[in-house]
Short mmCIF file of C-alpha atoms and ligand atoms in Angstrom, two decimals:
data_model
loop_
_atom_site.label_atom_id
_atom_site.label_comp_id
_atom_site.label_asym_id
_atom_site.label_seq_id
_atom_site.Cartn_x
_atom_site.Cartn_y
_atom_site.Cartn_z
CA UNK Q 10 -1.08 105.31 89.93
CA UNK Q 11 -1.95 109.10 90.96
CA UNK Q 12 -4.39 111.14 89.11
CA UNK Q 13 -4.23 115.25 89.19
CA UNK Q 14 -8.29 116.36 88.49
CA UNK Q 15 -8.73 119.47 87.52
CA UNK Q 16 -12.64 120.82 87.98
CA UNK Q 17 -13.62 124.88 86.51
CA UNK Q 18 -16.58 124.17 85.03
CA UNK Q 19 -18.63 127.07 86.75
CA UNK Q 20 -17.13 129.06 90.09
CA UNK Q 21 -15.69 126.71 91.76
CA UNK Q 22 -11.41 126.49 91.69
CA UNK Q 23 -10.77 123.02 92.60
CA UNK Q 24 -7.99 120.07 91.94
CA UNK Q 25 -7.46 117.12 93.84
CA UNK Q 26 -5.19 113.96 93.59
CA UNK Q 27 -6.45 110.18 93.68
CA UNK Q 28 -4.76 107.14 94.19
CA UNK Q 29 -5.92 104.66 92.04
CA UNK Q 30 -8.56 102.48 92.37
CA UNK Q 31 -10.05 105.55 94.60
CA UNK Q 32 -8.25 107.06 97.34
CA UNK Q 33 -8.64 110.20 97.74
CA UNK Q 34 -5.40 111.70 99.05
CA UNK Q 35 -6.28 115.44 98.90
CA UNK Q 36 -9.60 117.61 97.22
CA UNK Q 37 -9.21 121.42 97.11
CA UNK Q 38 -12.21 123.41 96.13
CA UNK Q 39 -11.64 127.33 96.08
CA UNK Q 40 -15.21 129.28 95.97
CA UNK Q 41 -15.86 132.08 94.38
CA UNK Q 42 -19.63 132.65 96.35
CA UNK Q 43 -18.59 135.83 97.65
CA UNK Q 44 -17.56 137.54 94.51
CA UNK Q 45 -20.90 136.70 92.68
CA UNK Q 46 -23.11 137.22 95.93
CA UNK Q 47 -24.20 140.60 95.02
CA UNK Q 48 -24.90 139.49 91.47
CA UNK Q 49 -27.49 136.58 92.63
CA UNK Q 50 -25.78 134.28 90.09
CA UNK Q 51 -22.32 133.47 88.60
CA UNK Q 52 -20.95 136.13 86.58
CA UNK Q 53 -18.86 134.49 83.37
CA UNK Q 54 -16.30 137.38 83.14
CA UNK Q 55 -15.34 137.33 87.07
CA UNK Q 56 -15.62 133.45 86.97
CA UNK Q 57 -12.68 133.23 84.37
CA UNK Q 58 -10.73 135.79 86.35
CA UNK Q 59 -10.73 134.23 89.82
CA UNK Q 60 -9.90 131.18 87.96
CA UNK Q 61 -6.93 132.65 86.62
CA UNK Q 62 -5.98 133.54 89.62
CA UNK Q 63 -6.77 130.64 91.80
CA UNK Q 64 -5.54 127.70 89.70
CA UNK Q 65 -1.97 127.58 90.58
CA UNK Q 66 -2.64 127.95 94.07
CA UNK Q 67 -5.27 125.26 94.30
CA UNK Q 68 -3.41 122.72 92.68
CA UNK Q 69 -0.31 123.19 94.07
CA UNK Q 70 -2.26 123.15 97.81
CA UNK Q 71 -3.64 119.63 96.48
CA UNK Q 72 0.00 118.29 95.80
CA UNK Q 73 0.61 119.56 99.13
CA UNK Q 74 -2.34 118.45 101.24
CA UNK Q 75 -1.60 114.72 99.26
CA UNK Q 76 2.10 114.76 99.89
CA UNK Q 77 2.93 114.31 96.11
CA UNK Q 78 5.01 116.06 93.35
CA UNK Q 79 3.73 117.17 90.24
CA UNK Q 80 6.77 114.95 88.46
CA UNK Q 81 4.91 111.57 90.51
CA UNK Q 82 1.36 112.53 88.69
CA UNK Q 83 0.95 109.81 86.09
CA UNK Q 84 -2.41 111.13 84.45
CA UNK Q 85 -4.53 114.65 84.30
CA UNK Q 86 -8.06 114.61 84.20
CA UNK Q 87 -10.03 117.87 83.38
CA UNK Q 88 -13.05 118.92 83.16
CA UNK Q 89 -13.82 119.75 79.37
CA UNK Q 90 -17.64 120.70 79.28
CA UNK Q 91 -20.10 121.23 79.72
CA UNK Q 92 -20.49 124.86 81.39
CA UNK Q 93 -18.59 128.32 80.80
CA UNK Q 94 -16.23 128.34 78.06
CA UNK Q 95 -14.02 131.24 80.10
CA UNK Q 96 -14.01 128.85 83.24
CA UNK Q 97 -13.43 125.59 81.12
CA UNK Q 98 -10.39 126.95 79.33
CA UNK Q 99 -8.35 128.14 82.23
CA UNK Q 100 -8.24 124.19 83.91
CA UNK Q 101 -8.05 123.00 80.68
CA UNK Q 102 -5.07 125.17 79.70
CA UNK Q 103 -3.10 124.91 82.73
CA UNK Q 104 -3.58 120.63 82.63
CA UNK Q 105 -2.54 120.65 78.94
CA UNK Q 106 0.39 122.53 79.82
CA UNK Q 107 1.08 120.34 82.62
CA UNK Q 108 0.46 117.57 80.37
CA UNK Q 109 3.15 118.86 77.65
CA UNK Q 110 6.11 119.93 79.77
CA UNK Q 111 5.55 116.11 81.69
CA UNK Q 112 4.57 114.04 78.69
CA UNK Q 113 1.58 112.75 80.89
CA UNK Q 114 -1.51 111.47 79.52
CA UNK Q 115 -4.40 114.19 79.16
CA UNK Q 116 -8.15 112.89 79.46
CA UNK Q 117 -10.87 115.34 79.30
CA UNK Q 118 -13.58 114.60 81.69
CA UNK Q 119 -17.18 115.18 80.89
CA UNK Q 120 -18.75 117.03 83.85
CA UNK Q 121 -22.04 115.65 84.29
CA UNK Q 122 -19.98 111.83 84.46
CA UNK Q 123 -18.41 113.49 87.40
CA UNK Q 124 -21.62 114.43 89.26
CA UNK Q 125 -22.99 110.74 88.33
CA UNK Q 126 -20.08 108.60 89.57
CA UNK Q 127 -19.53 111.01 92.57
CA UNK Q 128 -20.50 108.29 95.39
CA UNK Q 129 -17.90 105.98 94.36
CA UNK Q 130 -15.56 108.25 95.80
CA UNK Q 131 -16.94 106.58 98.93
CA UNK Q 132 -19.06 103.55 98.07
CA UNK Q 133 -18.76 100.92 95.00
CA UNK Q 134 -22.19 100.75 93.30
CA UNK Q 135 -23.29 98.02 91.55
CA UNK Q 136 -24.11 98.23 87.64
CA UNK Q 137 -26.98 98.92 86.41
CA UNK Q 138 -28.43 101.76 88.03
CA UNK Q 139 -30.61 104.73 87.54
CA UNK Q 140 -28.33 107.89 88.30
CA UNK Q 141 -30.17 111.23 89.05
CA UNK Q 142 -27.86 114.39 88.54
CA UNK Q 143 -29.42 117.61 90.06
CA UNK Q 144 -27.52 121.32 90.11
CA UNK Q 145 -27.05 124.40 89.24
CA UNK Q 146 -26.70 123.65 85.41
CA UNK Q 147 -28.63 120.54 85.02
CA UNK Q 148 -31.53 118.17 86.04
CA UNK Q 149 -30.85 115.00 84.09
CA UNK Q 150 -31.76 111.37 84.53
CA UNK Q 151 -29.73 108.29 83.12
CA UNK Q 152 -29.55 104.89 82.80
CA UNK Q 153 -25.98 103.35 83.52
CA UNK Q 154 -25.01 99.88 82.55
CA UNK Q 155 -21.02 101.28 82.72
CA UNK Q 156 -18.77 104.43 82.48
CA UNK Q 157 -18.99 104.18 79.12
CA UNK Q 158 -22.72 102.75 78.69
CA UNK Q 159 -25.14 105.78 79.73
CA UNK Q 160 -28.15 106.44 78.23
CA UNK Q 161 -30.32 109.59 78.99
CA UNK Q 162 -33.95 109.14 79.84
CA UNK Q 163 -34.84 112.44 79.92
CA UNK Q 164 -33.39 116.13 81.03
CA UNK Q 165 -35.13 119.62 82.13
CA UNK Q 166 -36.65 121.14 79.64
CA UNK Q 167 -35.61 124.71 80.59
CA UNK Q 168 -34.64 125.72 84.61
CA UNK Q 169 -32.63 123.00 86.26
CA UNK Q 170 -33.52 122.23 90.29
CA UNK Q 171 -30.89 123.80 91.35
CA UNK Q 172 -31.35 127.00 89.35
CA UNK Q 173 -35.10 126.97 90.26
CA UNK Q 174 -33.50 127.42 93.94
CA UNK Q 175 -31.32 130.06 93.16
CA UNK Q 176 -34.02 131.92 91.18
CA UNK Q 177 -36.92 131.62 94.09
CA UNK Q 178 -34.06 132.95 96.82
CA UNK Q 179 -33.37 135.95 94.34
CA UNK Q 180 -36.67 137.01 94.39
CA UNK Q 181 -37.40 136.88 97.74
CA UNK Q 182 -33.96 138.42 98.06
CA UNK Q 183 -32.58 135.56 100.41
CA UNK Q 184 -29.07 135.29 99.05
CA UNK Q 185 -26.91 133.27 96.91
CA UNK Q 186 -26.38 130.30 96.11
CA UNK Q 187 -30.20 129.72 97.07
CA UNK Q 188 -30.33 125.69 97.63
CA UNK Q 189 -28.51 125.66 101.20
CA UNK Q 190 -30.97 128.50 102.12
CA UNK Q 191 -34.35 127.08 101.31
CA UNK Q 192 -33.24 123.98 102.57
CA UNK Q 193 -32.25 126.20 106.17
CA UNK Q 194 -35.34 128.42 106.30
CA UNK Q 195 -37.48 126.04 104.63
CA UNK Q 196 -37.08 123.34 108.28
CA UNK Q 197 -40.11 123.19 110.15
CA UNK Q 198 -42.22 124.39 107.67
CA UNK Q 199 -45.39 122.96 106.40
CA UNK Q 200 -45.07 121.21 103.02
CA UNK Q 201 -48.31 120.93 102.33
CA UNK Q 202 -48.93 125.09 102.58
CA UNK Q 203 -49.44 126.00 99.35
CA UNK Q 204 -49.95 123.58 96.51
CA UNK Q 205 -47.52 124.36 93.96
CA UNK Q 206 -48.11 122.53 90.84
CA UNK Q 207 -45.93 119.06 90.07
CA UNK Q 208 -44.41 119.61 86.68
CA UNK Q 209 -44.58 117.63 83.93
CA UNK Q 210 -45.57 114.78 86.39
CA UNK Q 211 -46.67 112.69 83.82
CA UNK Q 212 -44.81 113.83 80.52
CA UNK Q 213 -42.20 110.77 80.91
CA UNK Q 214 -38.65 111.74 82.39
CA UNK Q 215 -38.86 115.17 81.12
CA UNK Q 216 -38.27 117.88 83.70
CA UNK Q 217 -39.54 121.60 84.08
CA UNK Q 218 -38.98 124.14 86.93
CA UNK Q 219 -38.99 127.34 85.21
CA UNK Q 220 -42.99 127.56 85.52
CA UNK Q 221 -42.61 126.64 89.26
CA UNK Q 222 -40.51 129.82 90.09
CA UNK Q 223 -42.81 131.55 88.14
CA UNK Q 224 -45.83 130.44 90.58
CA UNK Q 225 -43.97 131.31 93.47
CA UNK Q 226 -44.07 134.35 92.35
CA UNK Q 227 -47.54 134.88 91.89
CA UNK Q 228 -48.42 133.92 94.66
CA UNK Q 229 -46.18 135.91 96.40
CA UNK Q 230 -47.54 138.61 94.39
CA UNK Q 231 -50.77 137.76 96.37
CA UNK Q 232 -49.85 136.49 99.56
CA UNK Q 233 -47.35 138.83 100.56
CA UNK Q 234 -47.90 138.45 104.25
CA UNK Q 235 -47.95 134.44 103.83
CA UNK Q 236 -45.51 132.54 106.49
CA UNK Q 237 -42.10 132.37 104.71
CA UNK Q 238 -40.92 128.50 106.19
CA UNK Q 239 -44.23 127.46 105.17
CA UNK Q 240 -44.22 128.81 101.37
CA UNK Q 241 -40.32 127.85 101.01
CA UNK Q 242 -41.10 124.34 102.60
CA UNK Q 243 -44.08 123.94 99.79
CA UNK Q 244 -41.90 124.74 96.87
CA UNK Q 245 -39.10 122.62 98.46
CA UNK Q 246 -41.21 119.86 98.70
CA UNK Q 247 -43.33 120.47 94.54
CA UNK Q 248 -39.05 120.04 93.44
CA UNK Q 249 -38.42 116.95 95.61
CA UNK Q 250 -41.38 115.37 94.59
CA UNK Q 251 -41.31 115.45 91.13
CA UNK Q 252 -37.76 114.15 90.93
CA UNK Q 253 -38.39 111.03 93.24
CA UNK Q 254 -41.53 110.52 90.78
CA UNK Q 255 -39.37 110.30 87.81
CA UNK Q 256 -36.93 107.91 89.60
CA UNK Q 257 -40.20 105.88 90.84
CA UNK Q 258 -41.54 105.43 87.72
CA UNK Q 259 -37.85 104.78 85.65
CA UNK Q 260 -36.98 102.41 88.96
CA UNK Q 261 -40.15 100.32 87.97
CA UNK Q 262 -39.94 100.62 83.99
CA UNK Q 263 -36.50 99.53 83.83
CA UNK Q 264 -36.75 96.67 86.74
CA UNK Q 265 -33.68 98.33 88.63
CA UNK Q 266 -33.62 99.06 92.23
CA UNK Q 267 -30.34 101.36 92.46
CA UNK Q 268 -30.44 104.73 92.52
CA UNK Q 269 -27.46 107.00 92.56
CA UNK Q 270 -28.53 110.93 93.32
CA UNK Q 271 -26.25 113.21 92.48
CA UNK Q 272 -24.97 117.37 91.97
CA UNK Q 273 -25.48 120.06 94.35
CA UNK Q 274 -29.07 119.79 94.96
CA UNK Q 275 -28.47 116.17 95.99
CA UNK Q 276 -27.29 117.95 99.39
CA UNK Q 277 -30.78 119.12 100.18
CA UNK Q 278 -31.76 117.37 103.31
CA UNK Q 279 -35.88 116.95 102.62
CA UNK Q 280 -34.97 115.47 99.26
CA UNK Q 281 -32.55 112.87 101.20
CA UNK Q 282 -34.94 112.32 103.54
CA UNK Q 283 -37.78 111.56 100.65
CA UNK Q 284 -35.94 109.39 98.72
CA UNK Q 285 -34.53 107.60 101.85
CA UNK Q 286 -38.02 106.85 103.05
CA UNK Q 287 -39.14 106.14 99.98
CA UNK Q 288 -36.10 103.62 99.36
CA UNK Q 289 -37.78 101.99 103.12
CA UNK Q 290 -40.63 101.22 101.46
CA UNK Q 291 -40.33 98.98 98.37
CA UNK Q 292 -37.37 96.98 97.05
CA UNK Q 293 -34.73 100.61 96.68
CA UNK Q 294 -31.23 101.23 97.14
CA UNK Q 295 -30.35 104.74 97.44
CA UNK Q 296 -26.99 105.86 97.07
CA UNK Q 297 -26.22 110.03 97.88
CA UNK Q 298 -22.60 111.75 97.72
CA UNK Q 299 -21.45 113.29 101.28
CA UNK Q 300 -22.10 117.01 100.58
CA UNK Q 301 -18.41 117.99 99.94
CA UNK Q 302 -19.30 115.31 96.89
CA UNK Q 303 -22.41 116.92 95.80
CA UNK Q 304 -21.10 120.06 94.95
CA UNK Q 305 -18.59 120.79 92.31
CA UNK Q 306 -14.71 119.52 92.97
CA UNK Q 307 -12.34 117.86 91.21
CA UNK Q 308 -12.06 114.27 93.12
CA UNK Q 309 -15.02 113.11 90.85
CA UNK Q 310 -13.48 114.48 87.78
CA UNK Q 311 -10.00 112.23 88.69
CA UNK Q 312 -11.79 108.93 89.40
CA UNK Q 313 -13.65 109.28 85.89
CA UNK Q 314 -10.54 110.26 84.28
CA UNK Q 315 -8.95 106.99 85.57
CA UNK Q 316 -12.03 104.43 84.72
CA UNK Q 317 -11.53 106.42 80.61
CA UNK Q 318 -7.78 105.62 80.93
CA UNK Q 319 -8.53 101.86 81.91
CA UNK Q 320 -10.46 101.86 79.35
CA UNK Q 321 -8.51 103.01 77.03
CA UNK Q 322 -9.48 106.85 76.15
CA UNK Q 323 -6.66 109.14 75.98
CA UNK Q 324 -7.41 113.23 74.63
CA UNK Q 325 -4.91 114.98 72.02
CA UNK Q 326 -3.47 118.29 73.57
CA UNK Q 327 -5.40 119.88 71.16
CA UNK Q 328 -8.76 119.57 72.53
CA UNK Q 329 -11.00 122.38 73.09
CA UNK Q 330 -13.68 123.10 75.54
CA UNK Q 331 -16.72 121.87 75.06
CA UNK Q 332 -19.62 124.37 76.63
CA UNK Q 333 -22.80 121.97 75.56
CA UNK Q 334 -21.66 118.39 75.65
CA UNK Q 335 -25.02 115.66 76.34
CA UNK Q 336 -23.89 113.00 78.19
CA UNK Q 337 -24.80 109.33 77.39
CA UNK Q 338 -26.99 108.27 74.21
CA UNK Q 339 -30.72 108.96 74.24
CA UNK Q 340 -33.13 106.46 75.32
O1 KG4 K 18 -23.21 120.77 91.35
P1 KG4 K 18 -23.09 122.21 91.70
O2 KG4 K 18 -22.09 122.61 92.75
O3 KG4 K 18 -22.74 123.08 90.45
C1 KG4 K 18 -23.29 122.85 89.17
O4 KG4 K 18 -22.73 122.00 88.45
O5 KG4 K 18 -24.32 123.51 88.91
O6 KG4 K 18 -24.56 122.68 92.13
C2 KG4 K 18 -24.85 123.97 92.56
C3 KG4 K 18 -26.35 124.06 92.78
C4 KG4 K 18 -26.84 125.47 93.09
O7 KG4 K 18 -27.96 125.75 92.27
C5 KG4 K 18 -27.24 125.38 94.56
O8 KG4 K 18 -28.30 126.27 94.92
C6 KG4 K 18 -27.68 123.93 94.68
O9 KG4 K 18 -26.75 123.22 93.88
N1 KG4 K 18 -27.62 123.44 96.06
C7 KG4 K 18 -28.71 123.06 96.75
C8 KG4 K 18 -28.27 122.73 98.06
N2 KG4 K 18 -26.91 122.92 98.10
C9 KG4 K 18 -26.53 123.35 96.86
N3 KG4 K 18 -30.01 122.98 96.39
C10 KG4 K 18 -30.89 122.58 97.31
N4 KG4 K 18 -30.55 122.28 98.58
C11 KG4 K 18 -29.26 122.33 99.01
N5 KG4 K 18 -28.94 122.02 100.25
ZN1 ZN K 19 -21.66 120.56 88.89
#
């Protein structure tokens, strides 16, 4: 059986094909960085247009790089929400259309599933586990028993980790998307520089970053000669912390000792290396994406398409976007 994904949630283009039960035969991803670079964040308007522009192309390099034809696609998995309605219509447009003229099933994907089931791309995990989703959009934690048995333990309650990244590199005008560069400039820094605050360290598994970015810049404000790798290394580190805290603590409440980490922060090497080394010390299995996993792309969006169609789900052609969209039931 071969899958088509199609992933537009945000600024990233991308479609790949799978092979059931998980081979991934091709996975596209078309950025958009450049274009928003000068903005210091994704603009919605020139998202929808480069998507409009890059679909075609990206899926029909997929059927190329996988050696397929659209007519041998037996299923089309999209991404339906959450993120920008203007990006989430154009993939979900183009696989409803593909859908209609080949009278292949449609299943709309819920993004955040993608991020969560991301390593089995690579790796089978074993049920339960506790799955961690960090990006640009979201900072979630969840408790999965099955793709269709997820419970949320808690989310951000206003920046996610990767936006916290994005907005600390904008102010000290280091570039977009900021993650990959704090993680660069922020090696061989000292973590324990300045002591930013842990947030909401012991307010369950609810998340905050927005007052973090805030107290980099205040002390900025008042430190402007202070050693950048060091100051960058000690906000690195006041993010990391807090989310292997949370995962601690649920890993203990719960009584389970897998841990999937997932999204585009989950590429940050000191948080690897902290929950790694914390996953050495007590009774912890930590499972992390390869990078091209962590980020956006459309691989993870096919494999969860498949595991809904196994399981019966199958999505009308008219289904709309869906720009909020909570994944799993609350705890
Ligand atoms: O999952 P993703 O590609 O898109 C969303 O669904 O948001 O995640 C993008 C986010 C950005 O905020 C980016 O700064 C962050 O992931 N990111 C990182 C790293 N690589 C990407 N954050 C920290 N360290 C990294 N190495
Ligand atoms: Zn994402």
């Amino acid at each position: 059986m071969l899958v088509l994904g199609i992933e537009t949630s945000c600024d990233d283009t991308s479609a790949s094909v799978l092979e059931a039960p998980r081979r991934v035969l091709s996975s596209v991803v078309s950025s958009q960085v450049e274009f928003h670079k000068a903005y210091g964040g994704v603009v919605p308007e020139i998202a929808s247009r480069r998507h409009m522009e890059n679909i075609l192309p990206v899926i029909e390099s997929a059927l190329k790089e996988a050696g397929v034809e659209l007519q041998q696609i037996d299923l089309l998995a999209v991404t339906r929400g959450p993120g920008l309605p203007g990006s989430l219509l154009v993939g979900l447009m183009v696989a409803k259309a593909i859908a209609f003229a080949k009278k292949k099933p449609l299943i709309g994907v819920n993004h955040l599933m993608g991020h969560l089931f991301s390593p089995f791309l690579e790796k089978e995990v074993e049920f339960p586990f506790l799955g961690l989703v960090v990006s640009g959009g979201h900072t979630s934690l969840y408790l999965v028993e099955d793709y269709l048995k997820i419970r949320c333990l808690g989310q951000t309650r206003d920046d996610a980790a990767g936006e916290a990244f994005d907005k600390v590199s904008k102010l000290l005008g280091l570039g977009y998307p900021g993650g990959p560069v704090i993680d660069e400039l922020a090696k061989g820094g000292d973590p324990k520089a300045v002591p930013f605050p842990r947030p909401m360290a012991q307010e369950g598994y609810w998340f905050s970053f927005s007052g973090l970015k805030t107290a980099v810049r205040n002390f900025v404000l008042s430190n402007p000669d202070f050693e950048l790798k060091d100051l960058l290394a000690s906000f690195q580190e006041a993010v990391c912390e807090v989310l292997l805290l949370k995962v601690l603590k649920a890993s203990e409440e719960f009584r389970i000792s897998k841990v999937v980490v997932a999204g585009g922060v989950a590429a940050n090497s000191r948080l690897r290396e902290l929950f790694l080394q914390a996953a050495g010390e007590r009774d912890l299995e930590v499972y992390f994406p390869s990078p091209k996993y962590c980020t956006d792309n459309a691989a993870m969006i096919a494999l969860c398409g498949l595991e809904l169609f196994k399981r019966g789900r199958r999505d009308d052609l008219d289904i709309g976007v869906l720009s909020r969209w909570p994944l799993g039931d609350p705890l």
